[in-house]
PDB file of C-alpha atoms in Angstrom:
ATOM      1  CA  MET A 235     -59.561 -29.496  48.419  1.00 55.00           C
ATOM      2  CA  ALA A 236     -59.879 -29.471  52.097  1.00 57.00           C
ATOM      3  CA  VAL A 237     -56.451 -31.042  52.344  1.00 51.00           C
ATOM      4  CA  ARG A 238     -55.127 -28.264  50.012  1.00 55.00           C
ATOM      5  CA  LEU A 239     -56.555 -25.622  52.026  1.00 52.00           C
ATOM      6  CA  ALA A 240     -55.383 -27.099  55.237  1.00 52.00           C
ATOM      7  CA  SER A 241     -51.739 -27.433  53.783  1.00 55.00           C
ATOM      8  CA  CYS A 242     -52.118 -23.664  52.820  1.00 53.00           C
ATOM      9  CA  ALA A 243     -53.188 -22.493  56.395  1.00 56.00           C
ATOM     10  CA  PHE A 244     -50.559 -24.547  57.656  1.00 56.00           C
ATOM     11  CA  LEU A 245     -47.954 -22.996  55.339  1.00 53.00           C
ATOM     12  CA  LEU A 246     -49.028 -19.213  56.350  1.00 56.00           C
ATOM     13  CA  TRP A 247     -49.074 -20.110  59.955  1.00 55.00           C
ATOM     14  CA  ALA A 248     -45.697 -21.458  59.687  1.00 57.00           C
ATOM     15  CA  LEU A 249     -44.110 -18.512  57.681  1.00 56.00           C
ATOM     16  CA  THR A 250     -45.961 -16.358  60.322  1.00 60.00           C
ATOM     17  CA  VAL A 251     -44.260 -17.856  63.404  1.00 56.00           C
ATOM     18  CA  ALA A 252     -40.692 -17.968  61.454  1.00 57.00           C
ATOM     19  CA  GLY A 253     -41.187 -14.083  60.597  1.00 55.00           C
ATOM     20  CA  CYS A 254     -41.303 -13.545  64.417  1.00 55.00           C
ATOM     21  CA  SER A 255     -38.370 -15.295  65.425  1.00 51.00           C
ATOM     22  CA  ASP A 256     -35.279 -12.839  66.079  1.00 55.00           C
ATOM     23  CA  GLY A 257     -32.760 -15.238  64.286  1.00 52.00           C
ATOM     24  CA  ALA A 258     -30.903 -16.205  67.378  1.00 53.00           C
ATOM     25  CA  PRO A 259     -30.181 -19.904  68.023  1.00 53.00           C
ATOM     26  CA  ARG A 260     -32.795 -21.613  70.376  1.00 55.00           C
ATOM     27  CA  ASP A 261     -29.863 -23.784  72.156  1.00 54.00           C
ATOM     28  CA  GLY A 262     -28.504 -20.873  74.372  1.00 54.00           C
ATOM     29  CA  SER A 263     -25.505 -19.997  72.233  1.00 58.00           C
ATOM     30  CA  ALA A 264     -24.981 -16.537  70.927  1.00 65.00           C
ATOM     31  CA  GLY A 265     -23.823 -17.516  67.807  1.00 69.00           C
ATOM     32  CA  PRO A 266     -20.616 -16.701  65.576  1.00 76.00           C
ATOM     33  CA  PRO A 267     -19.223 -13.387  66.600  1.00 79.00           C
ATOM     34  CA  ASP A 268     -18.773 -10.718  63.943  1.00 85.00           C
ATOM     35  CA  LEU A 269     -15.180 -10.192  62.298  1.00 85.00           C
ATOM     36  CA  GLU A 270     -14.410  -7.211  64.630  1.00 76.00           C
ATOM     37  CA  THR A 271     -15.224  -8.983  67.982  1.00 81.00           C
ATOM     38  CA  ALA A 272     -13.299 -12.160  66.770  1.00 81.00           C
ATOM     39  CA  ALA A 273     -10.310  -9.916  65.947  1.00 74.00           C
ATOM     40  CA  ILE A 274     -10.413  -8.241  69.126  1.00 68.00           C
ATOM     41  CA  GLU A 275     -10.848 -11.487  71.433  1.00 74.00           C
ATOM     42  CA  ARG A 276      -7.881 -12.950  69.465  1.00 69.00           C
ATOM     43  CA  GLY A 277      -5.782  -9.744  70.236  1.00 54.00           C
ATOM     44  CA  LEU A 278      -5.468  -8.791  66.594  1.00 61.00           C
ATOM     45  CA  VAL A 279      -7.182  -5.302  67.023  1.00 59.00           C
ATOM     46  CA  ARG A 280      -6.823  -3.275  70.244  1.00 55.00           C
ATOM     47  CA  ASP A 281     -10.493  -2.701  71.781  1.00 63.00           C
ATOM     48  CA  PRO A 282     -11.735   0.488  71.218  1.00 59.00           C
ATOM     49  CA  ASP A 283     -13.340   0.263  74.789  1.00 60.00           C
ATOM     50  CA  ASP A 284     -10.163  -0.308  76.249  1.00 64.00           C
ATOM     51  CA  ALA A 285      -9.121   2.928  77.780  1.00 65.00           C
ATOM     52  CA  SER A 286      -5.739   1.878  79.259  1.00 82.00           C
ATOM     53  CA  LEU A 287      -2.893   3.955  78.475  1.00 90.00           C
ATOM     54  CA  ALA A 288      -0.276   1.253  79.662  1.00 91.00           C
ATOM     55  CA  GLY A 289       2.675   0.434  77.365  1.00 93.00           C
ATOM     56  CA  LEU A 290       5.759   1.808  76.013  1.00 96.00           C
ATOM     57  CA  TYR A 291       5.978   4.860  73.881  1.00 98.00           C
ATOM     58  CA  ALA A 292       8.526   6.361  71.955  1.00 98.00           C
ATOM     59  CA  ARG A 293       9.700   8.794  69.315  1.00 97.00           C
ATOM     60  CA  ASP A 294      13.334   9.421  68.099  1.00 94.00           C
ATOM     61  CA  THR A 295      15.337   9.222  71.242  1.00 92.00           C
ATOM     62  CA  ASP A 296      12.372   9.969  73.763  1.00 96.00           C
ATOM     63  CA  ARG A 297      10.812   7.167  75.527  1.00 98.00           C
ATOM     64  CA  LEU A 298       8.061   6.958  78.011  1.00 98.00           C
ATOM     65  CA  CYS A 299       6.440   3.942  79.965  1.00 98.00           C
ATOM     66  CA  LEU A 300       3.207   3.588  81.893  1.00 96.00           C
ATOM     67  CA  ILE A 301       2.352   0.738  84.114  1.00 94.00           C
ATOM     68  CA  GLY A 302      -1.192   0.250  85.798  1.00 89.00           C
ATOM     69  CA  ASP A 303      -4.747   0.621  84.854  1.00 72.00           C
ATOM     70  CA  GLY A 304      -8.052   2.366  85.242  1.00 69.00           C
ATOM     71  CA  GLY A 305      -6.746   6.032  86.100  1.00 75.00           C
ATOM     72  CA  THR A 306      -3.291   5.672  88.139  1.00 89.00           C
ATOM     73  CA  TYR A 307      -0.219   4.636  86.697  1.00 95.00           C
ATOM     74  CA  ARG A 308       3.715   4.291  87.358  1.00 96.00           C
ATOM     75  CA  ILE A 309       5.210   6.394  84.800  1.00 97.00           C
ATOM     76  CA  GLY A 310       8.843   6.865  83.599  1.00 98.00           C
ATOM     77  CA  ALA A 311      10.336   9.165  81.062  1.00 98.00           C
ATOM     78  CA  LEU A 312      13.484   9.423  79.211  1.00 97.00           C
ATOM     79  CA  VAL A 313      15.172  11.916  76.642  1.00 97.00           C
ATOM     80  CA  ASP A 314      18.825  10.928  75.602  1.00 95.00           C
ATOM     81  CA  TYR A 315      20.576  13.010  73.281  1.00 93.00           C
ATOM     82  CA  GLY A 316      23.614  11.080  73.837  1.00 92.00           C
ATOM     83  CA  GLN A 317      27.233  12.353  75.213  1.00 92.00           C
ATOM     84  CA  GLY A 318      25.825  13.072  78.727  1.00 91.00           C
ATOM     85  CA  MET A 319      22.773  15.279  77.437  1.00 95.00           C
ATOM     86  CA  ASP A 320      19.802  13.357  78.785  1.00 96.00           C
ATOM     87  CA  CYS A 321      16.736  13.616  81.322  1.00 97.00           C
ATOM     88  CA  SER A 322      15.139  10.805  83.179  1.00 97.00           C
ATOM     89  CA  GLY A 323      12.299  10.781  85.637  1.00 97.00           C
ATOM     90  CA  ARG A 324       9.893   8.557  87.471  1.00 97.00           C
ATOM     91  CA  GLY A 325       6.842   8.838  89.468  1.00 97.00           C
ATOM     92  CA  THR A 326       2.947   8.312  89.162  1.00 97.00           C
ATOM     93  CA  ALA A 327       0.469   9.764  86.725  1.00 97.00           C
ATOM     94  CA  THR A 328      -3.318  10.216  86.682  1.00 95.00           C
ATOM     95  CA  ARG A 329      -5.630  10.268  83.834  1.00 92.00           C
ATOM     96  CA  ALA A 330      -8.609  12.419  84.047  1.00 89.00           C
ATOM     97  CA  ASP A 331     -10.146  12.532  80.333  1.00 87.00           C
ATOM     98  CA  THR A 332      -7.207  13.609  77.860  1.00 91.00           C
ATOM     99  CA  VAL A 333      -5.193  15.382  80.556  1.00 95.00           C
ATOM    100  CA  LEU A 334      -2.295  13.270  82.176  1.00 96.00           C
ATOM    101  CA  ARG A 335      -1.362  14.657  85.429  1.00 98.00           C
ATOM    102  CA  ILE A 336       2.523  13.605  85.881  1.00 98.00           C
ATOM    103  CA  GLU A 337       4.325  13.847  89.207  1.00 98.00           C
ATOM    104  CA  LEU A 338       7.648  12.972  88.779  1.00 98.00           C
ATOM    105  CA  GLU A 339      10.724  12.797  91.476  1.00 97.00           C
ATOM    106  CA  LYS A 340      12.210  16.028  92.605  1.00 97.00           C
ATOM    107  CA  GLY A 341       8.797  18.194  92.575  1.00 97.00           C
ATOM    108  CA  CYS A 342       8.303  17.973  88.961  1.00 98.00           C
ATOM    109  CA  ALA A 343       4.770  18.147  88.210  1.00 98.00           C
ATOM    110  CA  PHE A 344       2.746  19.221  85.052  1.00 98.00           C
ATOM    111  CA  ASP A 345      -0.246  18.138  83.190  1.00 98.00           C
ATOM    112  CA  ALA A 346       0.529  16.311  79.787  1.00 98.00           C
ATOM    113  CA  THR A 347      -1.784  16.123  76.731  1.00 97.00           C
ATOM    114  CA  ILE A 348      -3.513  12.645  75.481  1.00 94.00           C
ATOM    115  CA  ALA A 349      -4.321  12.674  72.078  1.00 91.00           C
ATOM    116  CA  ASP A 350      -5.273   9.038  70.761  1.00 87.00           C
ATOM    117  CA  GLU A 351      -2.182   6.924  71.007  1.00 92.00           C
ATOM    118  CA  ARG A 352       0.109   9.869  71.563  1.00 96.00           C
ATOM    119  CA  ILE A 353       1.210  11.953  74.920  1.00 97.00           C
ATOM    120  CA  VAL A 354       2.597  15.379  74.590  1.00 98.00           C
ATOM    121  CA  PHE A 355       4.229  17.086  77.419  1.00 98.00           C
ATOM    122  CA  PRO A 356       3.881  20.899  77.569  1.00 98.00           C
ATOM    123  CA  ALA A 357       6.716  22.980  76.206  1.00 97.00           C
ATOM    124  CA  ARG A 358       7.514  24.830  79.408  1.00 97.00           C
ATOM    125  CA  LEU A 359       7.583  22.831  82.396  1.00 98.00           C
ATOM    126  CA  PRO A 360       8.454  24.197  85.946  1.00 98.00           C
ATOM    127  CA  ALA A 361      11.648  24.811  87.322  1.00 97.00           C
ATOM    128  CA  THR A 362      12.084  21.793  89.304  1.00 98.00           C
ATOM    129  CA  CYS A 363      12.029  19.292  86.527  1.00 98.00           C
ATOM    130  CA  LYS A 364      15.328  20.488  85.376  1.00 97.00           C
ATOM    131  CA  ALA A 365      16.776  18.650  88.376  1.00 97.00           C
ATOM    132  CA  LEU A 366      16.104  15.533  86.100  1.00 98.00           C
ATOM    133  CA  CYS A 367      18.154  16.635  83.461  1.00 97.00           C
ATOM    134  CA  ARG A 368      21.769  16.615  82.634  1.00 96.00           C
ATOM    135  CA  SER A 369      23.736  19.582  80.723  1.00 94.00           C
ATOM    136  CA  ARG A 370      21.170  21.380  78.440  1.00 93.00           C
ATOM    137  CA  ALA A 371      18.776  18.692  77.801  1.00 96.00           C
ATOM    138  CA  SER A 372      15.139  19.100  78.604  1.00 97.00           C
ATOM    139  CA  LEU A 373      11.797  16.865  78.972  1.00 98.00           C
ATOM    140  CA  GLY A 374       9.656  19.853  77.593  1.00 97.00           C
ATOM    141  CA  ALA A 375       7.668  19.328  74.515  1.00 97.00           C
ATOM    142  CA  LEU A 376       8.380  15.545  74.714  1.00 97.00           C
ATOM    143  CA  THR A 377       5.841  13.851  72.179  1.00 97.00           C
ATOM    144  CA  VAL A 378       5.814   9.912  72.101  1.00 98.00           C
ATOM    145  CA  ASP A 379       3.474   7.431  70.140  1.00 97.00           C
ATOM    146  CA  ARG A 380       2.329   4.140  71.615  1.00 96.00           C
ATOM    147  CA  MET A 381       4.407   1.361  70.299  1.00 95.00           C
ATOM    148  CA  SER A 382       3.375  -1.434  72.395  1.00 92.00           C
ATOM    149  CA  GLY A 383       0.515  -2.395  74.959  1.00 89.00           C
ATOM    150  CA  VAL A 384       2.772  -5.174  76.503  1.00 87.00           C
ATOM    151  CA  ASP A 385       3.771  -4.280  80.377  1.00 89.00           C
ATOM    152  CA  ALA A 386       6.969  -6.621  79.880  1.00 91.00           C
ATOM    153  CA  GLU A 387       8.199  -4.271  77.313  1.00 92.00           C
ATOM    154  CA  ALA A 388       7.115  -1.123  79.268  1.00 94.00           C
ATOM    155  CA  LEU A 389       8.813  -2.461  82.160  1.00 94.00           C
ATOM    156  CA  ALA A 390      12.344  -2.915  80.476  1.00 95.00           C
ATOM    157  CA  LEU A 391      12.629   0.701  80.119  1.00 96.00           C
ATOM    158  CA  ARG A 392      15.910   1.975  81.660  1.00 96.00           C
ATOM    159  CA  ASP A 393      17.894   5.116  81.926  1.00 94.00           C
ATOM    160  CA  PRO A 394      21.378   5.760  80.373  1.00 92.00           C
ATOM    161  CA  ARG A 395      22.621   5.107  84.218  1.00 91.00           C
ATOM    162  CA  GLY A 396      20.698   1.611  84.118  1.00 95.00           C
ATOM    163  CA  ARG A 397      17.854   2.536  86.595  1.00 96.00           C
ATOM    164  CA  MET A 398      14.579   1.093  85.821  1.00 96.00           C
ATOM    165  CA  LEU A 399      12.162   3.528  85.273  1.00 97.00           C
ATOM    166  CA  CYS A 400       8.559   1.801  85.473  1.00 95.00           C
ATOM    167  CA  ASP A 401       9.416  -0.803  88.316  1.00 90.00           C
ATOM    168  CA  ASP A 402       7.551  -1.121  91.649  1.00 82.00           C
ATOM    169  CA  ASP A 403      10.046   1.003  93.210  1.00 72.00           C
ATOM    170  CA  VAL A 404       8.560   4.158  92.048  1.00 52.00           C
ATOM    171  CA  GLY A 405       7.609   6.919  94.499  1.00 50.00           C
TER     172      GLY A 405
END
């Protein structure tokens, strides 16, 4: 009977100690990651904490490249309707929450809107932006969605005259 009582007391003590465990491995490893973490680490899913806008954006014949991280980017924008009707400009952009402050060459400066994976230029731009366009084309209301977050693809964007829009020589 004393052996049985000692066995029960030991079992009760073991269960109590096990119940106080946090379940983490004692060898210092964090254990296997959850499915979402594993997918982010392997590049299969975009990290929701990654606030970078860098990448290539497109819709129809409109294109936009952003290179950089944090809040400051090199930017290039292109609208090409063909037959000599196009706009292209390059410069810098600064992010402030859902606003992208864009300063292109020739004094073309304005605020665009960031909505998830989409960037939208205002319909009415300063008159100085017309200098970036040929014929009746306009950068106004340019709306593009992120196509790629890869810098190399964004760097490859060129205007109809072959000028690179997001290279290091922006300024």
